[in-house]
PDB file of C-alpha atoms in Angstrom:
ATOM      1  CA  MET A 217      72.132 -11.785  29.175  1.00 76.00           C
ATOM      2  CA  THR A 218      71.563  -8.659  27.078  1.00 80.00           C
ATOM      3  CA  ALA A 219      68.630  -7.726  29.329  1.00 81.00           C
ATOM      4  CA  TYR A 220      70.970  -7.915  32.343  1.00 82.00           C
ATOM      5  CA  LEU A 221      73.520  -5.750  30.526  1.00 86.00           C
ATOM      6  CA  ARG A 222      70.932  -3.196  29.443  1.00 82.00           C
ATOM      7  CA  ASP A 223      69.800  -2.865  33.053  1.00 84.00           C
ATOM      8  CA  LYS A 224      73.422  -2.517  34.220  1.00 81.00           C
ATOM      9  CA  ALA A 225      74.162   0.143  31.571  1.00 82.00           C
ATOM     10  CA  GLN A 226      70.960   2.096  32.151  1.00 78.00           C
ATOM     11  CA  GLY A 227      71.831   5.772  32.224  1.00 71.00           C
ATOM     12  CA  ALA A 228      75.309   5.223  30.806  1.00 74.00           C
ATOM     13  CA  MET A 229      76.600   8.120  28.779  1.00 63.00           C
ATOM     14  CA  GLY A 230      77.882   7.249  25.321  1.00 72.00           C
ATOM     15  CA  ALA A 231      78.098   3.881  23.665  1.00 81.00           C
ATOM     16  CA  THR A 232      78.636   0.729  25.651  1.00 86.00           C
ATOM     17  CA  GLN A 233      80.366  -2.162  23.970  1.00 90.00           C
ATOM     18  CA  TYR A 234      80.835  -5.616  25.416  1.00 91.00           C
ATOM     19  CA  THR A 235      82.640  -8.849  24.787  1.00 93.00           C
ATOM     20  CA  ALA A 236      81.222 -11.935  26.481  1.00 94.00           C
ATOM     21  CA  ALA A 237      82.562 -15.423  27.043  1.00 95.00           C
ATOM     22  CA  ILE A 238      81.181 -18.455  28.845  1.00 94.00           C
ATOM     23  CA  THR A 239      83.510 -20.696  30.818  1.00 94.00           C
ATOM     24  CA  PRO A 240      83.837 -24.275  29.495  1.00 94.00           C
ATOM     25  CA  ASP A 241      81.739 -25.641  32.377  1.00 90.00           C
ATOM     26  CA  GLY A 242      78.914 -23.246  31.407  1.00 89.00           C
ATOM     27  CA  GLU A 243      78.586 -21.950  34.974  1.00 89.00           C
ATOM     28  CA  THR A 244      80.156 -18.512  34.579  1.00 94.00           C
ATOM     29  CA  THR A 245      79.849 -15.732  32.020  1.00 95.00           C
ATOM     30  CA  LEU A 246      82.496 -13.043  31.727  1.00 96.00           C
ATOM     31  CA  VAL A 247      81.463  -9.700  30.242  1.00 95.00           C
ATOM     32  CA  TYR A 248      84.131  -7.137  29.414  1.00 95.00           C
ATOM     33  CA  LEU A 249      82.523  -3.679  29.190  1.00 94.00           C
ATOM     34  CA  THR A 250      84.137  -0.856  27.255  1.00 92.00           C
ATOM     35  CA  GLY A 251      83.078   2.721  26.626  1.00 88.00           C
ATOM     36  CA  PRO A 252      83.317   6.050  28.424  1.00 88.00           C
ATOM     37  CA  ASN A 253      81.459   4.865  31.544  1.00 88.00           C
ATOM     38  CA  TRP A 254      83.395   1.640  31.942  1.00 91.00           C
ATOM     39  CA  CYS A 255      87.033   2.504  31.254  1.00 92.00           C
ATOM     40  CA  GLY A 256      89.700   4.677  32.792  1.00 90.00           C
ATOM     41  CA  SER A 257      93.446   4.975  32.446  1.00 91.00           C
ATOM     42  CA  GLY A 258      93.938   1.630  34.207  1.00 89.00           C
ATOM     43  CA  GLY A 259      91.492  -0.423  32.144  1.00 92.00           C
ATOM     44  CA  CYS A 260      87.821  -1.316  31.840  1.00 94.00           C
ATOM     45  CA  GLN A 261      85.231  -3.167  33.897  1.00 95.00           C
ATOM     46  CA  LEU A 262      84.861  -6.950  33.832  1.00 97.00           C
ATOM     47  CA  LEU A 263      81.583  -8.418  35.085  1.00 96.00           C
ATOM     48  CA  VAL A 264      81.590 -11.984  36.380  1.00 97.00           C
ATOM     49  CA  LEU A 265      78.115 -13.501  36.251  1.00 96.00           C
ATOM     50  CA  SER A 266      76.695 -16.779  37.469  1.00 94.00           C
ATOM     51  CA  ARG A 267      73.586 -18.168  35.853  1.00 88.00           C
ATOM     52  CA  GLU A 268      70.832 -19.085  38.302  1.00 87.00           C
ATOM     53  CA  GLY A 269      67.806 -20.403  36.443  1.00 85.00           C
ATOM     54  CA  ASP A 270      66.719 -17.780  33.934  1.00 84.00           C
ATOM     55  CA  ALA A 271      68.618 -14.963  35.645  1.00 86.00           C
ATOM     56  CA  TYR A 272      72.205 -13.795  35.973  1.00 89.00           C
ATOM     57  CA  VAL A 273      73.682 -12.943  39.369  1.00 93.00           C
ATOM     58  CA  SER A 274      76.851 -10.911  39.810  1.00 95.00           C
ATOM     59  CA  ILE A 275      79.672 -12.750  41.550  1.00 97.00           C
ATOM     60  CA  GLY A 276      82.220 -10.065  40.785  1.00 97.00           C
ATOM     61  CA  GLU A 277      82.895  -6.707  39.196  1.00 96.00           C
ATOM     62  CA  ILE A 278      86.565  -6.314  38.471  1.00 97.00           C
ATOM     63  CA  SER A 279      87.736  -2.767  37.882  1.00 91.00           C
ATOM     64  CA  VAL A 280      90.768  -1.736  35.870  1.00 92.00           C
ATOM     65  CA  ALA A 281      90.959  -4.967  33.893  1.00 95.00           C
ATOM     66  CA  ARG A 282      92.491  -5.257  30.453  1.00 95.00           C
ATOM     67  CA  ALA A 283      92.246  -8.091  27.968  1.00 96.00           C
ATOM     68  CA  PRO A 284      93.347 -10.740  27.480  1.00 96.00           C
ATOM     69  CA  ILE A 285      91.083 -12.259  30.113  1.00 98.00           C
ATOM     70  CA  ARG A 286      92.028 -15.821  30.996  1.00 98.00           C
ATOM     71  CA  LEU A 287      90.510 -18.653  32.993  1.00 98.00           C
ATOM     72  CA  LEU A 288      93.415 -20.008  35.028  1.00 98.00           C
ATOM     73  CA  GLU A 289      93.787 -23.637  36.059  1.00 97.00           C
ATOM     74  CA  GLN A 290      94.386 -22.720  39.707  1.00 97.00           C
ATOM     75  CA  GLN A 291      91.312 -22.507  41.936  1.00 96.00           C
ATOM     76  CA  THR A 292      90.337 -20.630  45.064  1.00 97.00           C
ATOM     77  CA  HIS A 293      87.259 -21.663  47.092  1.00 97.00           C
ATOM     78  CA  GLY A 294      85.987 -23.975  44.341  1.00 94.00           C
ATOM     79  CA  ARG A 295      86.179 -21.549  41.387  1.00 95.00           C
ATOM     80  CA  ARG A 296      88.992 -21.057  38.932  1.00 96.00           C
ATOM     81  CA  ASP A 297      90.969 -17.835  39.282  1.00 98.00           C
ATOM     82  CA  LEU A 298      90.703 -15.252  36.527  1.00 98.00           C
ATOM     83  CA  GLY A 299      93.780 -13.842  34.820  1.00 98.00           C
ATOM     84  CA  VAL A 300      93.517 -10.195  33.774  1.00 97.00           C
ATOM     85  CA  TYR A 301      96.141  -7.924  32.285  1.00 96.00           C
ATOM     86  CA  VAL A 302      97.101  -4.914  34.394  1.00 94.00           C
ATOM     87  CA  ALA A 303      98.641  -1.801  32.814  1.00 91.00           C
ATOM     88  CA  GLY A 304      98.223   1.976  32.782  1.00 86.00           C
ATOM     89  CA  GLY A 305      96.855   4.053  35.637  1.00 81.00           C
ATOM     90  CA  GLY A 306     100.330   4.333  37.160  1.00 79.00           C
ATOM     91  CA  VAL A 307     101.456   0.794  36.299  1.00 80.00           C
ATOM     92  CA  THR A 308     104.451   1.327  34.017  1.00 79.00           C
ATOM     93  CA  GLU A 309     105.162  -2.312  33.129  1.00 90.00           C
ATOM     94  CA  GLY A 310     102.100  -4.425  32.408  1.00 92.00           C
ATOM     95  CA  TYR A 311     101.618  -7.857  33.963  1.00 96.00           C
ATOM     96  CA  GLU A 312      99.008 -10.565  34.447  1.00 97.00           C
ATOM     97  CA  ALA A 313      97.208 -10.750  37.794  1.00 97.00           C
ATOM     98  CA  ALA A 314      95.369 -13.784  39.176  1.00 98.00           C
ATOM     99  CA  VAL A 315      92.041 -12.656  40.639  1.00 98.00           C
ATOM    100  CA  PRO A 316      90.719 -15.146  43.220  1.00 98.00           C
ATOM    101  CA  PHE A 317      87.215 -16.060  44.378  1.00 97.00           C
ATOM    102  CA  ASP A 318      86.575 -15.680  48.131  1.00 97.00           C
ATOM    103  CA  GLY A 319      83.639 -18.081  48.345  1.00 96.00           C
ATOM    104  CA  ARG A 320      81.079 -15.397  47.418  1.00 97.00           C
ATOM    105  CA  ARG A 321      82.714 -12.974  44.964  1.00 97.00           C
ATOM    106  CA  TYR A 322      85.802 -12.397  42.888  1.00 98.00           C
ATOM    107  CA  ALA A 323      88.195  -9.731  44.166  1.00 96.00           C
ATOM    108  CA  SER A 324      87.307  -6.323  42.703  1.00 96.00           C
ATOM    109  CA  ASN A 325      90.751  -4.857  42.041  1.00 95.00           C
ATOM    110  CA  PRO A 326      93.515  -6.821  40.311  1.00 96.00           C
ATOM    111  CA  THR A 327      96.222  -4.384  41.468  1.00 93.00           C
ATOM    112  CA  VAL A 328      95.974  -5.134  45.206  1.00 94.00           C
ATOM    113  CA  PRO A 329      95.782  -8.292  47.373  1.00 97.00           C
ATOM    114  CA  PRO A 330      94.221 -10.789  47.363  1.00 97.00           C
ATOM    115  CA  ALA A 331      94.975 -10.555  43.608  1.00 97.00           C
ATOM    116  CA  VAL A 332      98.570 -11.520  42.874  1.00 97.00           C
ATOM    117  CA  ARG A 333     100.967 -10.996  40.020  1.00 96.00           C
ATOM    118  CA  VAL A 334     101.585 -14.222  38.079  1.00 97.00           C
ATOM    119  CA  GLU A 335     103.809 -15.330  35.222  1.00 96.00           C
ATOM    120  CA  ASP A 336     103.393 -18.249  32.838  1.00 95.00           C
ATOM    121  CA  VAL A 337     100.534 -19.902  34.739  1.00 96.00           C
ATOM    122  CA  PRO A 338      98.446 -22.450  32.833  1.00 97.00           C
ATOM    123  CA  GLY A 339      95.022 -21.389  31.652  1.00 97.00           C
ATOM    124  CA  GLU A 340      92.979 -20.558  28.598  1.00 97.00           C
ATOM    125  CA  THR A 341      92.162 -17.225  27.001  1.00 97.00           C
ATOM    126  CA  LEU A 342      88.427 -16.470  26.988  1.00 97.00           C
ATOM    127  CA  ILE A 343      88.540 -12.838  25.802  1.00 97.00           C
ATOM    128  CA  ARG A 344      91.381 -11.840  23.491  1.00 96.00           C
ATOM    129  CA  ALA A 345      92.946  -8.385  23.502  1.00 93.00           C
ATOM    130  CA  ASP A 346      92.202  -7.930  19.786  1.00 92.00           C
ATOM    131  CA  GLU A 347      88.492  -8.848  20.009  1.00 90.00           C
ATOM    132  CA  GLN A 348      86.052  -6.197  18.897  1.00 85.00           C
ATOM    133  CA  GLY A 349      83.216  -5.602  21.327  1.00 89.00           C
ATOM    134  CA  ARG A 350      79.571  -5.670  20.316  1.00 89.00           C
ATOM    135  CA  LEU A 351      77.499  -2.533  20.678  1.00 90.00           C
ATOM    136  CA  LEU A 352      74.908  -2.829  23.445  1.00 86.00           C
ATOM    137  CA  GLU A 353      71.745  -1.663  21.731  1.00 77.00           C
ATOM    138  CA  PRO A 354      69.002  -0.004  23.807  1.00 65.00           C
ATOM    139  CA  ALA A 355      65.956  -2.094  24.616  1.00 58.00           C
ATOM    140  CA  PRO A 356      63.423  -2.125  21.733  1.00 58.00           C
ATOM    141  CA  ASP A 357      60.900  -0.133  23.776  1.00 54.00           C
ATOM    142  CA  LYS A 358      63.469   2.501  24.860  1.00 48.00           C
ATOM    143  CA  PRO A 359      64.704   5.484  22.811  1.00 45.00           C
TER     144      PRO A 359
END
């Protein structure tokens, strides 16, 4: 996975940190990227990756996401919805949004449909708001 992340962050200015979590079924990896290239006033970028053999394939890049990141019990098109916190960037009162899967990808923006605001929905936290990210080190053969 770090090779995938290094490729994704190639050319990024400043430090990139990440927090990763694998869903209980082992099929999906969530990677929350933080750093100057990945965050704005509304939040940071969340990558949703599916493992296919020895490689990772993107099935979503959710902008303006904030932790906690949750795996909700509700499903859309065979995959569980993701719960992300939405705040900042013009949103004055934070809330949790359910981000659905459309059969190919997860919705890219939790502030607009098809993502919906939710309250007290069952699910489990995969990435906590207080988790420290790990520094993404450059590849050993790169400066």
